[in-house]
Short mmCIF file of C-alpha atoms in Angstrom, two decimals:
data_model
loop_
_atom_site.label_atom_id
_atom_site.label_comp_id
_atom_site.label_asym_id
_atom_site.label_seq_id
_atom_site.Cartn_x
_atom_site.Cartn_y
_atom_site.Cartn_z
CA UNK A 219 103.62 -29.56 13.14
CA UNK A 220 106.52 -28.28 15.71
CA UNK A 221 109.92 -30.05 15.22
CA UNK A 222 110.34 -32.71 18.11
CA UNK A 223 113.49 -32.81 19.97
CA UNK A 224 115.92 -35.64 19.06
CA UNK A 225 116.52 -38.33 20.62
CA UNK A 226 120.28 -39.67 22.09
CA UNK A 227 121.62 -42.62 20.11
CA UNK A 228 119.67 -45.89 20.15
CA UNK A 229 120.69 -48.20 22.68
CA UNK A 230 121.22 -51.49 21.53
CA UNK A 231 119.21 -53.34 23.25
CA UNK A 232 116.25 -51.27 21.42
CA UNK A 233 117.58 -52.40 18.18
CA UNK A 234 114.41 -54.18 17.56
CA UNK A 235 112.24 -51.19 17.08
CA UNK A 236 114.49 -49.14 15.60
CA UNK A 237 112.97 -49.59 12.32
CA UNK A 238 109.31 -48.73 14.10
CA UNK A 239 111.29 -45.31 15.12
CA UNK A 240 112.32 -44.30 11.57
CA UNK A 241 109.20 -45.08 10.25
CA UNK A 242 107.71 -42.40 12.70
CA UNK A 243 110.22 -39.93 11.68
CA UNK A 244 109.08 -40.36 8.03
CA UNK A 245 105.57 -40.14 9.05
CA UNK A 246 105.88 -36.95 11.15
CA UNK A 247 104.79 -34.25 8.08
CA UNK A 248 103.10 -37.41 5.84
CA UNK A 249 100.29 -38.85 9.12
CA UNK A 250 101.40 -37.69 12.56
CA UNK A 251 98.81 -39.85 13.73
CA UNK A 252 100.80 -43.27 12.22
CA UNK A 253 103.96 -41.32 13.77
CA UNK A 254 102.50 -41.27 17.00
CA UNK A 255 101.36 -44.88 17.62
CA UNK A 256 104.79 -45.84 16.11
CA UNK A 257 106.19 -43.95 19.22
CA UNK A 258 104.08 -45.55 21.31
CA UNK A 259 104.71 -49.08 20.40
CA UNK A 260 108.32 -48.36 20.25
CA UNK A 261 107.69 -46.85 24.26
CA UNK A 262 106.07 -49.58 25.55
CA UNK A 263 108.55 -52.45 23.69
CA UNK A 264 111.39 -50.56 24.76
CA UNK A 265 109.97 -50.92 28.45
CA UNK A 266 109.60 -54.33 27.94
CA UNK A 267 113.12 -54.75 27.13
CA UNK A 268 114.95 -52.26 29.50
CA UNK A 269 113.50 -49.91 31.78
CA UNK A 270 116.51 -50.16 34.31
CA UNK A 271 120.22 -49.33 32.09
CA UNK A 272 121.12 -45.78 32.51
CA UNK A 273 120.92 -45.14 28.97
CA UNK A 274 118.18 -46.81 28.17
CA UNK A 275 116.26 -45.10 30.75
CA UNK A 276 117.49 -41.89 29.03
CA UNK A 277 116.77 -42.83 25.50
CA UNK A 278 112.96 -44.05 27.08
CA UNK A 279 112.57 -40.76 28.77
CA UNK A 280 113.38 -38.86 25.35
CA UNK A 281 110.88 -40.98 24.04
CA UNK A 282 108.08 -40.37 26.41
CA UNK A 283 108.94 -36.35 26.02
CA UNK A 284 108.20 -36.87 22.48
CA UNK A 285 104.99 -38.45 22.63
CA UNK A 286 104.05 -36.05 25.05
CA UNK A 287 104.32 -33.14 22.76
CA UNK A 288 102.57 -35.02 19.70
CA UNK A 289 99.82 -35.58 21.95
CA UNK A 290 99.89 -32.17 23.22
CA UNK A 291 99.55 -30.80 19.16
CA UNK A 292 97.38 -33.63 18.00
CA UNK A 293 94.68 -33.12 21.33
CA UNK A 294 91.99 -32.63 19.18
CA UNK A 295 92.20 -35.65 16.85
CA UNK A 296 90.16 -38.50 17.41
CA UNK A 297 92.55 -40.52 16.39
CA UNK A 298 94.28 -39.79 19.48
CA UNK A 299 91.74 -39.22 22.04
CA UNK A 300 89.60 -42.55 20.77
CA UNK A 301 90.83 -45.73 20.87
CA UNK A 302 88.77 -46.98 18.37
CA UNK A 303 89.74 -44.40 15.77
CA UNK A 304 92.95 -44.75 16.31
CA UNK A 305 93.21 -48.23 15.68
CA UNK A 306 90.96 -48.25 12.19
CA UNK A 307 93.05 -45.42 11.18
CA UNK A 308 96.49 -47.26 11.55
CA UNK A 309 94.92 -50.81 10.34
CA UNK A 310 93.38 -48.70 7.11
CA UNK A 311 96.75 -46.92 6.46
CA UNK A 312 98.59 -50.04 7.00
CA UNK A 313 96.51 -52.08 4.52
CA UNK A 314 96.84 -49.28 1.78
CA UNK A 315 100.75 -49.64 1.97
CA UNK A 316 99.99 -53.41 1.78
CA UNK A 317 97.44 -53.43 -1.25
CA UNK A 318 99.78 -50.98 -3.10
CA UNK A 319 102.94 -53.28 -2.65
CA UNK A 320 100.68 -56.19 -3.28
CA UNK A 321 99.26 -54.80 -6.49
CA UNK A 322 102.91 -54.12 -7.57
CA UNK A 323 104.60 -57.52 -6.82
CA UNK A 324 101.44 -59.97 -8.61
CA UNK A 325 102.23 -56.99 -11.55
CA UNK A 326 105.97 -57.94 -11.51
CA UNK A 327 107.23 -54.23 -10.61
CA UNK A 328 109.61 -55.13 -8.48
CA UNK A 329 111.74 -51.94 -6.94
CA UNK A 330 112.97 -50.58 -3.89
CA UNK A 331 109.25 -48.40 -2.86
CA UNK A 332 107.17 -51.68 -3.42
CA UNK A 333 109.53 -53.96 -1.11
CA UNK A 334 109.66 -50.61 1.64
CA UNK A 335 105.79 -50.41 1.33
CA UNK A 336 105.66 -54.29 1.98
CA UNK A 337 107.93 -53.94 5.34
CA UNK A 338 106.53 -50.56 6.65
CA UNK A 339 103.22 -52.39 6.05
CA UNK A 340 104.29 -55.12 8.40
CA UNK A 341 105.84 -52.85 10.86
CA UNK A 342 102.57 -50.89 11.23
CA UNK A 343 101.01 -53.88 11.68
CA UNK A 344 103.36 -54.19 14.72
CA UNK A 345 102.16 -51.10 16.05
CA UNK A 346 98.37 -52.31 15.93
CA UNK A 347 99.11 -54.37 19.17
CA UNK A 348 99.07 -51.30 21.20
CA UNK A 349 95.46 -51.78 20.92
CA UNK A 350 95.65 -55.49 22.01
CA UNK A 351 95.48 -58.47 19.79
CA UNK A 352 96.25 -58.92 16.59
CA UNK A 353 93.31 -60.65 14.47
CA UNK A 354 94.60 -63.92 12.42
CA UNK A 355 94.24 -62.15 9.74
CA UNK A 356 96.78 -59.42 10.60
CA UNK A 357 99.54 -61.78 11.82
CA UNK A 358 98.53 -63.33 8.47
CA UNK A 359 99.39 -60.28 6.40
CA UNK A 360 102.54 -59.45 8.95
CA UNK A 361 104.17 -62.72 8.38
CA UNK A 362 103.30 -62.10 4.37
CA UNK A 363 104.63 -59.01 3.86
CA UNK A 364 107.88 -59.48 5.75
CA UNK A 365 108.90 -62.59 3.75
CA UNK A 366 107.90 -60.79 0.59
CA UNK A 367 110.14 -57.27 1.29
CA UNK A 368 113.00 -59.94 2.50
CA UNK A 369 112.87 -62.45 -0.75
CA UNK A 370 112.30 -59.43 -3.34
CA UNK A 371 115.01 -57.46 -1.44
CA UNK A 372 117.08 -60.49 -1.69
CA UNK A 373 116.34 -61.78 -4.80
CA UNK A 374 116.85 -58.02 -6.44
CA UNK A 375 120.40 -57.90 -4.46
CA UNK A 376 121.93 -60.82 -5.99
CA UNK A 377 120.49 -60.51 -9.28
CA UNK A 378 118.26 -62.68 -9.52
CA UNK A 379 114.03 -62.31 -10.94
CA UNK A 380 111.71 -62.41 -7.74
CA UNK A 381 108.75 -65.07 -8.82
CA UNK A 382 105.78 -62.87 -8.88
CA UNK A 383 102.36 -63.30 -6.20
CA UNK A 384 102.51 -65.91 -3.09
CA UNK A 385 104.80 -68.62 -3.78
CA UNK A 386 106.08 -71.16 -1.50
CA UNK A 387 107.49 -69.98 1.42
CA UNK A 388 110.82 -71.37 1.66
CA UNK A 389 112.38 -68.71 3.91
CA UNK A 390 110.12 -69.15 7.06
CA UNK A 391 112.83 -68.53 9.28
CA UNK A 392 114.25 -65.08 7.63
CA UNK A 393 114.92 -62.68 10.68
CA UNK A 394 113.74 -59.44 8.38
CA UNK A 395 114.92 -57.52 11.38
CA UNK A 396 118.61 -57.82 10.79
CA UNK A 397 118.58 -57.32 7.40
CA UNK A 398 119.07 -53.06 7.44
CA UNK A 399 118.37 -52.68 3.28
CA UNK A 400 115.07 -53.81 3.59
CA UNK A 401 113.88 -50.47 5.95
CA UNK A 402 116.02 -48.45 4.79
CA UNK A 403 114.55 -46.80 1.44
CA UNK A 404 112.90 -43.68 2.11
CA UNK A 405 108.64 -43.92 1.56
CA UNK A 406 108.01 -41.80 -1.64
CA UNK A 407 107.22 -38.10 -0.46
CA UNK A 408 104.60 -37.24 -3.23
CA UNK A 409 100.95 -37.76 -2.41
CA UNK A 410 99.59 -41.22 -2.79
CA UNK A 411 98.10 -42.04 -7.02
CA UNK A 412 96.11 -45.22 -7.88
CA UNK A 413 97.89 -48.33 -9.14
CA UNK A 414 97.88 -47.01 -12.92
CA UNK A 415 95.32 -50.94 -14.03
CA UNK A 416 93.00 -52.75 -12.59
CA UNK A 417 93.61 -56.22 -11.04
CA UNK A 418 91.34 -59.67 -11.94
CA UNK A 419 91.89 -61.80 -8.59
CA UNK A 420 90.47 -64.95 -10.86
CA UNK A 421 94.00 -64.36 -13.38
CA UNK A 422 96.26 -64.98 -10.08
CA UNK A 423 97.83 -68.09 -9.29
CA UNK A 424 96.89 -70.24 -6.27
CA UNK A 425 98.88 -69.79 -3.54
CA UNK A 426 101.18 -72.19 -2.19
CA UNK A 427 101.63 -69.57 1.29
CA UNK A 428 101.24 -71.75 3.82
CA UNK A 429 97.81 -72.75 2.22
CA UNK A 430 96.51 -68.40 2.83
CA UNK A 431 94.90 -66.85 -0.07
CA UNK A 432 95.56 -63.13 -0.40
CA UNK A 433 93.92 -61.68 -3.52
CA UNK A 434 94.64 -58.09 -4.33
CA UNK A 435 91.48 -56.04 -3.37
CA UNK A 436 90.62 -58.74 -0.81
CA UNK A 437 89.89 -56.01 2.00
CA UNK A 438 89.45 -53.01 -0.44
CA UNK A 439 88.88 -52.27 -3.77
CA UNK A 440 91.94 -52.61 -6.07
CA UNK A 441 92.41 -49.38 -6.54
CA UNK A 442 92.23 -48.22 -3.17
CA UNK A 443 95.02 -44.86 -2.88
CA UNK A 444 98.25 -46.24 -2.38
CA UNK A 445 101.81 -45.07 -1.77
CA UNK A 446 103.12 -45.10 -5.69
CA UNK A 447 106.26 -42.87 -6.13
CA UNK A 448 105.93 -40.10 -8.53
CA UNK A 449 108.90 -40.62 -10.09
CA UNK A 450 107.94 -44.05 -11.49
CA UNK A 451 105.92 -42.26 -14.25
CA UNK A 452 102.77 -44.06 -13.25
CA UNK A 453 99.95 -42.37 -14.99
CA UNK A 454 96.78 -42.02 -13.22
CA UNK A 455 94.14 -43.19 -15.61
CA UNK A 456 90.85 -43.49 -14.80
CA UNK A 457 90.05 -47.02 -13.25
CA UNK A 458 86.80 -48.76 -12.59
CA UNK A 459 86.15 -50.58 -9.17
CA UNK A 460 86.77 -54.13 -9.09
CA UNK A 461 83.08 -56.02 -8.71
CA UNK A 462 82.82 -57.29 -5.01
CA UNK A 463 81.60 -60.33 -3.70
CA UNK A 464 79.04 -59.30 -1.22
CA UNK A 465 79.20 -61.88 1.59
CA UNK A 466 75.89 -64.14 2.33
CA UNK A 467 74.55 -62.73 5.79
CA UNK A 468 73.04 -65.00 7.72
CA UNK A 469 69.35 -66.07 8.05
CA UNK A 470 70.07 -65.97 11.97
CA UNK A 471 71.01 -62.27 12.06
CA UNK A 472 68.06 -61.01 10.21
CA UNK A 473 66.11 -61.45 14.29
CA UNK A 474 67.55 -58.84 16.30
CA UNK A 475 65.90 -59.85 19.21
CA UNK A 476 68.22 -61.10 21.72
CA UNK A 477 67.35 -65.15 22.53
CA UNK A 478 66.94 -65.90 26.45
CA UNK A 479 68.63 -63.50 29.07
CA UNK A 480 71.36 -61.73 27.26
CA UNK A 481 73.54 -59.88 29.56
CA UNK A 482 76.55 -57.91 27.80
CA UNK A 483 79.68 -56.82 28.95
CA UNK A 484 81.21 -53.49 28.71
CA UNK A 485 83.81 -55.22 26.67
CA UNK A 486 81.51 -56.82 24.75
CA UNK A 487 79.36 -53.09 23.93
CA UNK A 488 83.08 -51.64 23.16
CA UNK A 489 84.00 -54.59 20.73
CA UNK A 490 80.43 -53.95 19.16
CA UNK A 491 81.40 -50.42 18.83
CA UNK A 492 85.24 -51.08 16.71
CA UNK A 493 82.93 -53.37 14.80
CA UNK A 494 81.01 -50.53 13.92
CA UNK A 495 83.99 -48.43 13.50
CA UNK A 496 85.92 -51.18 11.13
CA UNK A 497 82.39 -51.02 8.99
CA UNK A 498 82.33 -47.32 8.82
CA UNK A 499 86.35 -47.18 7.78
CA UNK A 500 85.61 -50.06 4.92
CA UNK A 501 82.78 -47.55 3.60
CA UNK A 502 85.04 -45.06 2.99
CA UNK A 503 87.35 -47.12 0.49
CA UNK A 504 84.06 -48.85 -0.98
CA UNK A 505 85.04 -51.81 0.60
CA UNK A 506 81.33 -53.23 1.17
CA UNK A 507 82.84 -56.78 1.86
CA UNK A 508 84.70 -55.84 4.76
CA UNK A 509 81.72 -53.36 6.29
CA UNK A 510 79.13 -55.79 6.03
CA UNK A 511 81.32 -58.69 7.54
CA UNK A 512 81.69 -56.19 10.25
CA UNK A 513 78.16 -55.49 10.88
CA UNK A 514 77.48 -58.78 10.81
CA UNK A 515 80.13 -59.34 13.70
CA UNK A 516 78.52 -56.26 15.69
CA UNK A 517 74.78 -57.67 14.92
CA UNK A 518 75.61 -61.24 16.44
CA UNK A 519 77.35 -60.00 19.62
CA UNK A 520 74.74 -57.60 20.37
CA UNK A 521 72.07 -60.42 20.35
CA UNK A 522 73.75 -63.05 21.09
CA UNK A 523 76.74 -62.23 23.37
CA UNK A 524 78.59 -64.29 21.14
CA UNK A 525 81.56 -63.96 18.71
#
């Protein structure tokens, strides 16, 4: 992919996405796709904030030139051109970087790659509101793995051993964005290995989280790709899928014909569709959980016009 032309200096009034901004720049060579939507969320924040100041105009128009010319090289990548895609590719890279970090913290690894994967995980997951809403499950994760990359980060800092898995959270009020160490570790370059065992969500300990359960493998298998640096000497042994609890679908859903006068929505055929779409990306990590709560979603909108 072409070089893109720098930007001028960050204003600071942007200095709330800077950290969305660098993690394009890492992303450019690794997933230009994840590069772009980071440019786009950092676009339309920056708007948000200051569309008027002479140099934030400038830094905004720099912007915009960029995304122009990633969407200009990536034209032919669904990704890009549907909506859809774009979104279940960013929410499926962002939940690798959170299942690897996850998988590394209940393990008691604790190092600088796991607490980056944690943050860029909840930065990403940031960038999924350029599609609209966050579900309560992402602002779930988002508030997660920020605490976590802030109390390891802290906890490694002043020498002291971060407790392993969800524990309480006693740092609610930790602005992660201030805190420049957490970001700043470079994501490992080499290509992504499997977490080098196999995780048993029944050995975990309860979480105390604000009463949310987050098992490793929750939304993927545990040993889904993820971003493990190669210079950890993590051996890439042969692992075998975690079993997965195949929801119970409902008796209601087995009738697909529509009860009464149904009348759908274009919004309600296109949230059918990234139902579809979410299924179809769970498939591809084995994730059968995940793709048949999915289908299930699409199956009672479609004949019910309900969520």
């Amino acid at each position: 992919m072409a070089a893109l032309a720098p930007l001028p200096p960050l204003p600071p009034q942007f200095k709330s996405i800077q950290h969305h901004l660098r993690t394009a720049q890492e992303h450019d060579k690794r997933d230009p796709v994840v590069a772009y939507y980071c440019r786009l969320y950092a676009m339309q924040t920056g708007m948000k904030i200051d569309s008027k100041t002479p140099e934030c105009r400038k830094f905004l128009s720099k912007l915009m030139d960029q995304l122009e010319a990633l969407k200009k090289q990536l034209g032919d990548n669904e990704a890009i051109t549907q909506e859809i895609v774009g979104c279940a590719h960013l929410e499926n890279y962002a939940l690798k970087m959170f299942l690897y970090a996850d998988n590394e913290d209940r393990a008691g690894r604790f190092h600088k790659n796991m607490i980056k994967s944690f943050y860029t995980a909840s930065l990403l997951i940031d960038v999924i509101t350029v599609f609209g809403e966050l579900t309560d499950e992402n602002v779930k994760h988002r508030k997660y793995a920020r605490w976590k990359a802030t109390y390891i980060h802290n906890c490694l800092k002043n020498g002291e051993t971060p407790q392993a898995g969800p524990v309480g959270l006693e740092e609610d009020n930790v602005d992660v964005e201030e805190n420049e160490d957490v970001g700043a570790t470079s994501l490992p370059t080499q290509p992504p290995q499997p977490p080098s065992s196999t995780y048993d969500p029944s050995n975990m300990p309860p979480s105390s989280y604000t009463g949310i359960q987050i098992p490793p493998g929750a939304h993927a298998p545990a040993n889904t790709p993820a971003e493990v640096p190669h210079s950890t000497g993590v051996t890439s042994n042969t692992i075998q899928p975690t079993p997965q609890t195949i929801p119970a679908i409902e008796p209601a859903l087995f009738s697909t014909v529509s009860q009464g006068d149904i009348r759908l929505t274009p919004e309600d055929f296109a949230r059918a569709q990234k139902y579809c779409k979410y299924a179809g990306s769970a498939l591809q990590y084995e994730d059968v959980s995940t793709a048949v709560q999915n289908l299930q979603k699409a199956l009672k909108l479609l004949t019910t016009g309900r969520e």
